[in-house]
Short mmCIF file of C-alpha atoms and ligand atoms in Angstrom, two decimals:
data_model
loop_
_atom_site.label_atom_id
_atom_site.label_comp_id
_atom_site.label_asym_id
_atom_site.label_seq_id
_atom_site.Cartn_x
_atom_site.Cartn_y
_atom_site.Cartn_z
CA UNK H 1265 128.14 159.71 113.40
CA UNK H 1266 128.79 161.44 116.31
CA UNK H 1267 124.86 164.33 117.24
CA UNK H 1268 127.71 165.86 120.25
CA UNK H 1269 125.32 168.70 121.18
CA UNK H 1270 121.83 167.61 120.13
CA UNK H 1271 119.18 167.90 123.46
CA UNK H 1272 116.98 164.93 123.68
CA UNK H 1273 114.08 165.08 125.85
CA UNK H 1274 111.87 161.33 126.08
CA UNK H 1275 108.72 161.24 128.24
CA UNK H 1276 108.14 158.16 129.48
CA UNK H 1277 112.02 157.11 129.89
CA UNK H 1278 111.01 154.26 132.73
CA UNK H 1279 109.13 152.10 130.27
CA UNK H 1280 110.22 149.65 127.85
CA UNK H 1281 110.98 151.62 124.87
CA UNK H 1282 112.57 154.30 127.41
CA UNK H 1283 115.07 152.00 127.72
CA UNK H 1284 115.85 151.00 124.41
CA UNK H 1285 115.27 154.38 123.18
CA UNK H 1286 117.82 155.97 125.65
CA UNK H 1287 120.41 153.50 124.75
CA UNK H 1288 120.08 154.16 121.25
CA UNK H 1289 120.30 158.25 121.63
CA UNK H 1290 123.07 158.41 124.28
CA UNK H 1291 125.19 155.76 122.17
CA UNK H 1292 124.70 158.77 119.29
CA UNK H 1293 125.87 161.05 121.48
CA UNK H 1294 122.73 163.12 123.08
CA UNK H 1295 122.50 164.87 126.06
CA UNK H 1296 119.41 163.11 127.59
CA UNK H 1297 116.89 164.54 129.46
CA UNK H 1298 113.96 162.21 131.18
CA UNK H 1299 110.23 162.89 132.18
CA UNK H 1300 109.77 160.98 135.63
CA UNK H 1301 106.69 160.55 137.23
CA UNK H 1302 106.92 162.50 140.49
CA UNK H 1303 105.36 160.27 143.31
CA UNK H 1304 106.70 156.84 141.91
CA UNK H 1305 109.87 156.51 143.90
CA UNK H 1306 112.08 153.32 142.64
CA UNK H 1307 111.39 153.39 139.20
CA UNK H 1308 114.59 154.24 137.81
CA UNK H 1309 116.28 151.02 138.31
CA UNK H 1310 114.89 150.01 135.05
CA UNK H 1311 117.82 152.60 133.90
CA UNK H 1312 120.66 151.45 136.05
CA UNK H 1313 122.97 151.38 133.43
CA UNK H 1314 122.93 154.81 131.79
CA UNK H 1315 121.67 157.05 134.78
CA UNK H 1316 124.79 158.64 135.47
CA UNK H 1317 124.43 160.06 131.75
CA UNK H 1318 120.37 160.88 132.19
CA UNK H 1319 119.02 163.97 133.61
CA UNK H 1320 116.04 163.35 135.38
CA UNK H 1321 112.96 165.87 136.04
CA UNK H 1322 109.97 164.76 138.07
CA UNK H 1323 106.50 165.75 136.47
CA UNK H 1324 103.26 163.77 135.80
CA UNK H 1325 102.23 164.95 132.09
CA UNK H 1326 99.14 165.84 133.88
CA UNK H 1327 100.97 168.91 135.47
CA UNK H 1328 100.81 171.66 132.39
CA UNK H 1329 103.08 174.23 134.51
CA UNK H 1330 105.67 171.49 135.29
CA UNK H 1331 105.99 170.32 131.82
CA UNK H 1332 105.96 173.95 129.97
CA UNK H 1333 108.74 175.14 133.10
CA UNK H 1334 111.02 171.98 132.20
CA UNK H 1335 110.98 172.66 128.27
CA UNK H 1336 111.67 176.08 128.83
CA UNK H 1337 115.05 174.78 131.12
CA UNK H 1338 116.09 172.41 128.78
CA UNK H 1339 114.94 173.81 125.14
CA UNK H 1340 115.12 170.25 123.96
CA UNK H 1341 116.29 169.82 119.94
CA UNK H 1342 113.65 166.57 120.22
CA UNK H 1343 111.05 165.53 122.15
CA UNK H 1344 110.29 161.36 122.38
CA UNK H 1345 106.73 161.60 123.74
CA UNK H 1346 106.47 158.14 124.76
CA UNK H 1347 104.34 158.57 128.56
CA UNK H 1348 101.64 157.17 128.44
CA UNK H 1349 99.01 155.13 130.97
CA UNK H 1350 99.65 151.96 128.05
CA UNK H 1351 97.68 148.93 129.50
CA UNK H 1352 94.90 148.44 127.07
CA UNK H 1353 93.04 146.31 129.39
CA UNK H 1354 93.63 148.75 132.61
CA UNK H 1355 92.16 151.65 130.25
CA UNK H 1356 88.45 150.49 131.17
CA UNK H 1357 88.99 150.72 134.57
CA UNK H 1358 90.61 154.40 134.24
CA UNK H 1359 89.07 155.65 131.28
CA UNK H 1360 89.50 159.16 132.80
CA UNK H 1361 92.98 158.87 133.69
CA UNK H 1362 94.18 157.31 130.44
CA UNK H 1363 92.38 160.07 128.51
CA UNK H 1364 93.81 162.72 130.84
CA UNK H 1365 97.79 161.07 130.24
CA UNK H 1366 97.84 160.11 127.42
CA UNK H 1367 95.74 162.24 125.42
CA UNK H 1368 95.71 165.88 127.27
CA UNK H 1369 99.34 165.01 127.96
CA UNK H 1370 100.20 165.64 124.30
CA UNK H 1371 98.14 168.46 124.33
CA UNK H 1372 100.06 170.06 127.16
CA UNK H 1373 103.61 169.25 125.68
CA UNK H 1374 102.27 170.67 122.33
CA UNK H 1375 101.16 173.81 123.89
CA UNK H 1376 103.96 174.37 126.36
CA UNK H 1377 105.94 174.54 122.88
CA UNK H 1378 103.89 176.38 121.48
CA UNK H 1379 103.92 179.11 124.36
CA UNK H 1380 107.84 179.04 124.67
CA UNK H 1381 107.71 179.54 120.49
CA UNK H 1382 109.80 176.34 120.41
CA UNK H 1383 108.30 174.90 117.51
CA UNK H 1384 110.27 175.73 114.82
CA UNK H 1385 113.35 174.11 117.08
CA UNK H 1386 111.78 171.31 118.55
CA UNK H 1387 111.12 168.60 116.73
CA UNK H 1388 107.99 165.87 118.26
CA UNK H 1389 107.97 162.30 118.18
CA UNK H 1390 104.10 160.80 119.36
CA UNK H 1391 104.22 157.29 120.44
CA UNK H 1392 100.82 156.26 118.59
CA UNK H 1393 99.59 153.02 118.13
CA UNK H 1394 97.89 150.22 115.79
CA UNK H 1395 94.98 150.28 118.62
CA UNK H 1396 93.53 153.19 116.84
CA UNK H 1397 92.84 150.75 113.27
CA UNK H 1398 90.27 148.39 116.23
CA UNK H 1399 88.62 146.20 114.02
CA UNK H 1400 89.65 147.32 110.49
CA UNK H 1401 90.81 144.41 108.98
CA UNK H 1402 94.55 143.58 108.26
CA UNK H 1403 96.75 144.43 106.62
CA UNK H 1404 96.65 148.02 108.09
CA UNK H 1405 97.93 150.89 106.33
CA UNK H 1406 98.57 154.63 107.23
CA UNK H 1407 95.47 155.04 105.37
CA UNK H 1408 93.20 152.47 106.94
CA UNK H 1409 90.13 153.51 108.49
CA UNK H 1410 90.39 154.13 112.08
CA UNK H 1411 87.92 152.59 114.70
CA UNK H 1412 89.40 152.87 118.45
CA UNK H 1413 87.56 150.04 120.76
CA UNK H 1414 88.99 151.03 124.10
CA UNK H 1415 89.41 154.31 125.99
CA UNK H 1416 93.41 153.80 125.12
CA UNK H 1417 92.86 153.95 121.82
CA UNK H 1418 90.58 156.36 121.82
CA UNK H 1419 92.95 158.98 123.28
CA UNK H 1420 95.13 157.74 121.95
CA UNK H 1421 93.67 158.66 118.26
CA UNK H 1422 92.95 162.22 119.86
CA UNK H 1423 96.53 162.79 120.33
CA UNK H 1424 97.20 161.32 116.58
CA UNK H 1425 94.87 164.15 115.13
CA UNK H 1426 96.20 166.70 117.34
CA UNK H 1427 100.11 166.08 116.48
CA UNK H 1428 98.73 166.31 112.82
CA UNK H 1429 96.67 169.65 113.63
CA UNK H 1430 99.77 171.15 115.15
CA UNK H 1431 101.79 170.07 112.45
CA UNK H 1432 99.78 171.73 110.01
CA UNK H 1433 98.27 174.70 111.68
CA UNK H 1434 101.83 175.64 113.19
CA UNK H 1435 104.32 174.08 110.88
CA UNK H 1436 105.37 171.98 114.09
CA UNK H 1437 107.89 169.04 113.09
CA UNK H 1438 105.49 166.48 114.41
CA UNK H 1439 105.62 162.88 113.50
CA UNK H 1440 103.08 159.83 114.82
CA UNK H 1441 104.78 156.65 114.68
CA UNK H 1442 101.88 154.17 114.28
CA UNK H 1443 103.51 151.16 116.01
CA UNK H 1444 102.28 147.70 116.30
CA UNK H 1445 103.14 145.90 119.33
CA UNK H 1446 106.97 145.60 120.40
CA UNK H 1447 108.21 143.34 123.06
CA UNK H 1448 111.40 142.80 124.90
CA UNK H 1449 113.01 141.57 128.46
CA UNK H 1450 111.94 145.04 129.02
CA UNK H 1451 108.27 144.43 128.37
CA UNK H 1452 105.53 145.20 131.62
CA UNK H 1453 104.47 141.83 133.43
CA UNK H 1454 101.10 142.58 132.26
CA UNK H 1455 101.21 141.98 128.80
CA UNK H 1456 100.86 138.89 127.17
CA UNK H 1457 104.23 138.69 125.89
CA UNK H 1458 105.86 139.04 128.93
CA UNK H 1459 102.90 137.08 130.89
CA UNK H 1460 103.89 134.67 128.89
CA UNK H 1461 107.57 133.91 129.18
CA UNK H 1462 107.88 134.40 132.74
CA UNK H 1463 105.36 131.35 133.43
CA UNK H 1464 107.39 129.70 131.03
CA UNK H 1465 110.70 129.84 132.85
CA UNK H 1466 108.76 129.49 136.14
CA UNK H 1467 106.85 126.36 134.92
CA UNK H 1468 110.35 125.11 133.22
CA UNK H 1469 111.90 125.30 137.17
CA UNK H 1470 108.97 123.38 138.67
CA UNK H 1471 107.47 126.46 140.66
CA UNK H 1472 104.12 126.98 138.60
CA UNK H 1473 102.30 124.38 136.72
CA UNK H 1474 99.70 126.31 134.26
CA UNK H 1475 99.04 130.11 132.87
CA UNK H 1476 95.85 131.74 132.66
CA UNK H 1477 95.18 133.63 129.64
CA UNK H 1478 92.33 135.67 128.14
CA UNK H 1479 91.17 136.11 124.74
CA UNK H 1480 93.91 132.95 122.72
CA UNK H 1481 92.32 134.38 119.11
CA UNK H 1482 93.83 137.75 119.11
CA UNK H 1483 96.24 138.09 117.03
CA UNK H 1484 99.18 140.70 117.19
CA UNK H 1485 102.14 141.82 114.70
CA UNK H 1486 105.02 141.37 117.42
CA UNK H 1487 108.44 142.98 116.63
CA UNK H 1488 111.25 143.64 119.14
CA UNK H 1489 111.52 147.05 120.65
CA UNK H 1490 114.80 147.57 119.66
CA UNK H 1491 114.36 147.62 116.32
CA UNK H 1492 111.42 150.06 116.66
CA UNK H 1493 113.37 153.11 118.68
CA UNK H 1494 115.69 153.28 115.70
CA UNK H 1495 112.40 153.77 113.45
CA UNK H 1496 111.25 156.36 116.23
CA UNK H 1497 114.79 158.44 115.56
CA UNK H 1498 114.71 158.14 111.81
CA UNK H 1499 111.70 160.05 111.95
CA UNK H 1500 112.84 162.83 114.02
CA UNK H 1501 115.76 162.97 111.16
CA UNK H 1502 113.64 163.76 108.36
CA UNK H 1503 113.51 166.98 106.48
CA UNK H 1504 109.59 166.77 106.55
CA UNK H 1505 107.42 165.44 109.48
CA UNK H 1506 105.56 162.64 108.58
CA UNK H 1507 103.26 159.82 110.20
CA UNK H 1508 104.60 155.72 109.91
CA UNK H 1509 103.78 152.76 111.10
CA UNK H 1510 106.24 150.57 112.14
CA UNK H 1511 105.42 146.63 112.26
CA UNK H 1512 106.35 143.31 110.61
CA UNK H 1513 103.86 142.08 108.77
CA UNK H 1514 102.99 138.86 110.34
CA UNK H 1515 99.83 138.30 112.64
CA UNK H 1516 100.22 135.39 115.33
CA UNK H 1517 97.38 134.16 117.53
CA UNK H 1518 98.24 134.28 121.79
CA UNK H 1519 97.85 130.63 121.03
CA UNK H 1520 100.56 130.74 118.76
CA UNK H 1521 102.62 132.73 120.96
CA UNK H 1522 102.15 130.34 123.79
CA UNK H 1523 103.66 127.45 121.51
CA UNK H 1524 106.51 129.66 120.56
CA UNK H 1525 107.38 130.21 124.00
CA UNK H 1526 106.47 126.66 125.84
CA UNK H 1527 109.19 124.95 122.78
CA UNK H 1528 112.07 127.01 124.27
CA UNK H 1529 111.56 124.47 128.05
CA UNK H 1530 111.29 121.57 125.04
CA UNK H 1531 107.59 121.81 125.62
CA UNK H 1532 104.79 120.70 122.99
CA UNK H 1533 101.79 122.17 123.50
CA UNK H 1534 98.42 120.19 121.71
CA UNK H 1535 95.46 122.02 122.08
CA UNK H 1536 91.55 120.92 123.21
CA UNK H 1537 88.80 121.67 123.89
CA UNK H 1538 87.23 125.26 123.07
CA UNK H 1539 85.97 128.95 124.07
CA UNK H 1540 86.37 129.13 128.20
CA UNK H 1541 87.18 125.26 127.90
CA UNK H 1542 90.05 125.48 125.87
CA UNK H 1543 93.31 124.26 126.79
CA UNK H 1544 96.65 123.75 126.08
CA UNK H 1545 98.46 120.32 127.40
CA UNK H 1546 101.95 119.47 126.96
CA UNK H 1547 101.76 116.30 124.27
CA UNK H 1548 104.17 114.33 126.16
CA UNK H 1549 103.29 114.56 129.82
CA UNK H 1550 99.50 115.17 129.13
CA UNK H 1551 99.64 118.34 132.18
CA UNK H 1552 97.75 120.87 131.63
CA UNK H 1553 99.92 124.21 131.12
CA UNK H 1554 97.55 126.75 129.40
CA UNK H 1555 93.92 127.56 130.85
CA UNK H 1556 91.22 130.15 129.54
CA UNK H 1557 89.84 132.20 132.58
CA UNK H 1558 87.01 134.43 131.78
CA UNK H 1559 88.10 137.53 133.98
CA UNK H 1560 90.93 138.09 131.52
CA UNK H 1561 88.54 139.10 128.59
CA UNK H 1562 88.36 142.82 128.20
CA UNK H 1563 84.79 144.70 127.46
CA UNK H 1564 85.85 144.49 123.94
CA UNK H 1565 88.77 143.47 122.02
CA UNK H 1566 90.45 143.89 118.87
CA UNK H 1567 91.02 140.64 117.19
CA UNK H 1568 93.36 140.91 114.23
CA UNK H 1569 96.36 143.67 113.66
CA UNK H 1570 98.62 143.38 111.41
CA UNK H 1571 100.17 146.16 109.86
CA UNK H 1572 102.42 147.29 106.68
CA UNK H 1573 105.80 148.91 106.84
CA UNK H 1574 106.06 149.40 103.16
CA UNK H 1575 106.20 153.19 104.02
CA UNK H 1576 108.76 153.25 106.84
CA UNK H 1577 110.82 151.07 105.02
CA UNK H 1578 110.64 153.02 101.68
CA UNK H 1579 110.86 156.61 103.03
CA UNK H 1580 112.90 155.93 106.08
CA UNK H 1581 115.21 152.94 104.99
CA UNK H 1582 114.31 151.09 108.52
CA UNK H 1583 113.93 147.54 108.82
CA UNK H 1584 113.35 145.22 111.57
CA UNK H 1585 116.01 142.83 112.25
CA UNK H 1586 114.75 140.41 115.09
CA UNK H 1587 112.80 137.50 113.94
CA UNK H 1588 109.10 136.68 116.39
CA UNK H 1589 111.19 133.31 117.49
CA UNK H 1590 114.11 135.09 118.36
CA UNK H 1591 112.36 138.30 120.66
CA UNK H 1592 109.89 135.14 122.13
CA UNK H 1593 113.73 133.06 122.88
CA UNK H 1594 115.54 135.82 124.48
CA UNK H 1595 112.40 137.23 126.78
CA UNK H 1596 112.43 133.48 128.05
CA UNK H 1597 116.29 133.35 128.63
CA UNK H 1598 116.01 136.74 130.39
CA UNK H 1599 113.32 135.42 132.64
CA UNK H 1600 115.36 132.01 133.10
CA UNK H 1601 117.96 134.29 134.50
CA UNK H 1602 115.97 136.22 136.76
CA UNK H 1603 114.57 133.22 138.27
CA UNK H 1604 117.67 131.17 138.73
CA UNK H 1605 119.57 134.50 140.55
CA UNK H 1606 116.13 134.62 143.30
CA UNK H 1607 116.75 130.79 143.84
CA UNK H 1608 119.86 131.22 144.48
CA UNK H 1609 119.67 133.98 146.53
CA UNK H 1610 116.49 133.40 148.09
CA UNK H 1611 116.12 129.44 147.62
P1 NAP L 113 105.42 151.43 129.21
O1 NAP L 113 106.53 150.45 129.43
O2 NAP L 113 104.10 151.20 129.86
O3 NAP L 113 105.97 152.87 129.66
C1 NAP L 113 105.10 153.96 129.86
C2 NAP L 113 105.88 155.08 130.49
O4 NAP L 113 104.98 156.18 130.72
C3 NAP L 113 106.49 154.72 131.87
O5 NAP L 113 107.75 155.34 131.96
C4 NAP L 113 105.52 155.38 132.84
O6 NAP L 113 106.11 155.73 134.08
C5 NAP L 113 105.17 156.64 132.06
N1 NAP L 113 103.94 157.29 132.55
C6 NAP L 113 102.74 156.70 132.82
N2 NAP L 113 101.87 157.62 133.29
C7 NAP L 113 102.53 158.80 133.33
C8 NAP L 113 102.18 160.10 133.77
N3 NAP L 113 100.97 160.39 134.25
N4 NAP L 113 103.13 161.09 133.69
C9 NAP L 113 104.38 160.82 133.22
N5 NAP L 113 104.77 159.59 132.81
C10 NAP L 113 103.85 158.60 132.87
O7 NAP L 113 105.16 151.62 127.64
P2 NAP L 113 106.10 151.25 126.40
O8 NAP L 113 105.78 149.85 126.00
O9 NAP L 113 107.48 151.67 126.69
O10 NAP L 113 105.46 152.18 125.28
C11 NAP L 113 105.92 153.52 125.09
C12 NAP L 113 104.80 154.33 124.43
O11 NAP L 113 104.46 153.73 123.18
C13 NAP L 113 103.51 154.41 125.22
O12 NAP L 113 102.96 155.69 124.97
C14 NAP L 113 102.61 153.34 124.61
O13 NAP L 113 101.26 153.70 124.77
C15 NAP L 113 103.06 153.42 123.15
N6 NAP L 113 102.98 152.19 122.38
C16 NAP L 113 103.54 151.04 122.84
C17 NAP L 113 103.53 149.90 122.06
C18 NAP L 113 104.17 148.62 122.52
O14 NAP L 113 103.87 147.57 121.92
N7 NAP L 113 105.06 148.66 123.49
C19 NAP L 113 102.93 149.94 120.77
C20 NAP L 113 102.37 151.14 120.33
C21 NAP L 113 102.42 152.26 121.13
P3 NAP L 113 106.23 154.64 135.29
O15 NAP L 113 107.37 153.74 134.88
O16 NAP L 113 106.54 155.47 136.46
O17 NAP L 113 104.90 153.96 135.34
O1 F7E L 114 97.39 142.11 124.76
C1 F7E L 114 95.17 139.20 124.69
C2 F7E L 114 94.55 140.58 124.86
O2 F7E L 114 98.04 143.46 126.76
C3 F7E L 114 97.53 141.50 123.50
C4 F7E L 114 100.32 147.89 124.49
O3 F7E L 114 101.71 148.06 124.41
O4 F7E L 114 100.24 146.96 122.27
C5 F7E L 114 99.92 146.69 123.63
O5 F7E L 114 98.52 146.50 123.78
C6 F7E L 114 96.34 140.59 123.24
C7 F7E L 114 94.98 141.22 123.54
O6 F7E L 114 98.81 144.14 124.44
C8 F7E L 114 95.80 137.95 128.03
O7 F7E L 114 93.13 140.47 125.04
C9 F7E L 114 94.92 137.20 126.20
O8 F7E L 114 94.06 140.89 122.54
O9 F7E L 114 99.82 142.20 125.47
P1 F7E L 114 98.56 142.96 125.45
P2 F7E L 114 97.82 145.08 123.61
O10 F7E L 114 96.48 145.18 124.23
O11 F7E L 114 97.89 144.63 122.19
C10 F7E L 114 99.58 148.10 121.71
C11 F7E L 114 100.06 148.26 120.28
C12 F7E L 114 99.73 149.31 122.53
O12 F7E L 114 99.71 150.44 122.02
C13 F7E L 114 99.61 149.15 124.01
O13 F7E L 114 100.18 150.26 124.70
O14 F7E L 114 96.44 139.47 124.12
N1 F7E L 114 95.33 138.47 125.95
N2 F7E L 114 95.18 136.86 127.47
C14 F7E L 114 95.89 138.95 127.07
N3 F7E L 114 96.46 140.15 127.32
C15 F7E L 114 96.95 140.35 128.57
N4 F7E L 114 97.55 141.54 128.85
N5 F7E L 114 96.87 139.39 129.55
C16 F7E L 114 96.30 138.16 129.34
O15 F7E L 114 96.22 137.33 130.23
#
């Protein structure tokens, strides 16, 4: 079906899920319109292949008068607010600038609407997140008690109650998509996932022996990204607003990740030792490849999300199609890849 016409605006359209979102919406036919931060100056690459069909504006959703000038020029049909500052970890060190990105941010988009009496044309997509359930136990639900344990989450949850204020108080079409963690080639270095893989394929070519990880309990619902932008659309599509989570339904421990990923370079991992002494060794040549380092343990952690779709999949029809194996398989492939073009190229 063929949305010729239909103004898309996505905040955030660098990241991961900018990527995979874009994709998705310009493939339906959307003219695209991108947030940018202003003084970051080569981060577009990450959007080579459709920039010719994005238009880009330069604001920092910091910058009220920039955002509420650029919805005014564009009078989008949808907004995708997906900017955000998203390291969980990072958020202790920046508490202040988290809170003012990603939780005044939303405030500023919903206002700017609000001033240009947009929002009965505009319809709001909130990239919220299972952080804000902290250490209610799994399964998590959209009625599970929320308990944020990290400045991202907290704002995080502020811009959850606000998108459901405005929706409300205003009759904005305002949706929070509750998603649980979503990886792809596309994920940040700093994230497990991605941490992950790319000493994988570097310790598979012989140019790192061992990765240092935090906190090996944790355990995350991991689904590919993807899969989730097409649950972030559906919303957008619905005669009401609603809020959904979007997940799989099956918890795996970092440790489990780590095995996952080491048995795509044939590796075996066996396991000793425990807490900061932990380790994971490769079964057959007994080398050490996984090591616990303190530093990497935030101030406090959530230990155990898992979430259920039941509600997405009912009301929206979406379903996730990539398996855990298959996102962990093609994130190492991708990083293979990268590696063997520098080696060539740069030996
Ligand atoms: P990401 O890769 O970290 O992308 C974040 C985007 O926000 C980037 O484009 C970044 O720009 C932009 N940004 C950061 N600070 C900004 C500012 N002050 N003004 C304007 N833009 C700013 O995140 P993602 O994984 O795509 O996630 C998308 C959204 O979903 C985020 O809001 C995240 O918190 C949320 N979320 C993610 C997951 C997940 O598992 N991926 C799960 C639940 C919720 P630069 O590229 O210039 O830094
Ligand atoms: O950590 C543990 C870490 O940074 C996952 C963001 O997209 O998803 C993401 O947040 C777990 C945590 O993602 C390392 O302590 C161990 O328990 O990959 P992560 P996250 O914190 O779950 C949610 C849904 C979002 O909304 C966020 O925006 O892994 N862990 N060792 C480690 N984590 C990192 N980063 N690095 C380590 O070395």
């Amino acid at each position: 079906m063929s949305l010729m016409g239909k103004i898309a605006l996505i905040t955030g359209i660098t990241g991961q899920d900018g990527y995979y979102l874009s994709a998705l919406l310009l493939g339906k036919g959307y003219e695209l319109h991108g947030l940018v931060q202003p003084l970051v100056y080569d981060d577009t690459h990450t959007l080579a292949p459709f920039l010719d069909q994005i238009t880009l504006h330069r604001c920092d959703l910091c910058d009220g008068g920039a955002i509420t000038r650029i919805l005014n020029e564009i009078k989008p049909d949808e907004i995708y607010n997906l900017g955000a500052q998203s390291h969980v970890g990072m958020s202790f060190d920046v508490p202040e600038y988290t809170t003012n990105v990603n939780a005044l941010g939303t405030l500023r988009l919903l206002e700017s609407l609000r001033a240009l009496k947009l929002e009965n044309t505009t319809r709001f997509y909130q990239a919220s997140t299972s952080e804000i359930f902290g250490d209610t136990p799994p399964p998590q639900t959209e009625h599970s008690l929320f308990n944020p344990r990290s400045p991202y989450a907290s704002a995080k949850l502020y811009a959850y109650h606000l998108v459901k204020n405005y929706r409300e108080a205003y009759g904005f079409h305002a949706s929070n998509g509750i998603l649980f963690n979503h990886e792809s080639p596309k994920r940040g270095y700093d994230f497990v996932t991605r941490k992950v893989t790319r000493a994988v394929a570097s310790i598979g070519v012989g140019q790192k022996e061992c990765v240092d990880l935090g906190n090996l309990n944790a355990i995350r619902d991991w689904g590919h990204a993807a899969d989730y932008v097409e649950g972030m659309w559906l919303m957008l599509q619905q005669e009401q607003a609603d809020d959904y989570i979007l997940a799989t339904g099956e918890g795996r421990s970092v440790r489990e990740l780590c095995d996952v990923a080491f048995s795509c370079i044939g590796v075996s991992l066996t396991w000793i030792g425990e807490g900061e002494e932990e380790k994971g060794i490769d079964r057959l040549s007994k080398q050490v490849r996984v090591r616990v380092d303190q530093k990497l343990f935030r101030p406090l952690d959530v230990e155990n999300l898992r979430g259920d779709p039941t509600k997405a999949q009912e009301k929206l029809g979406w379903r996730r199609k990539t398996s855990f194996k298959e996102t962990i398989t093609e994130m190492v492939k991708a990083d293979q890849s990268c590696l063997i073009y520098d080696i060539k190229r740069f030996g």
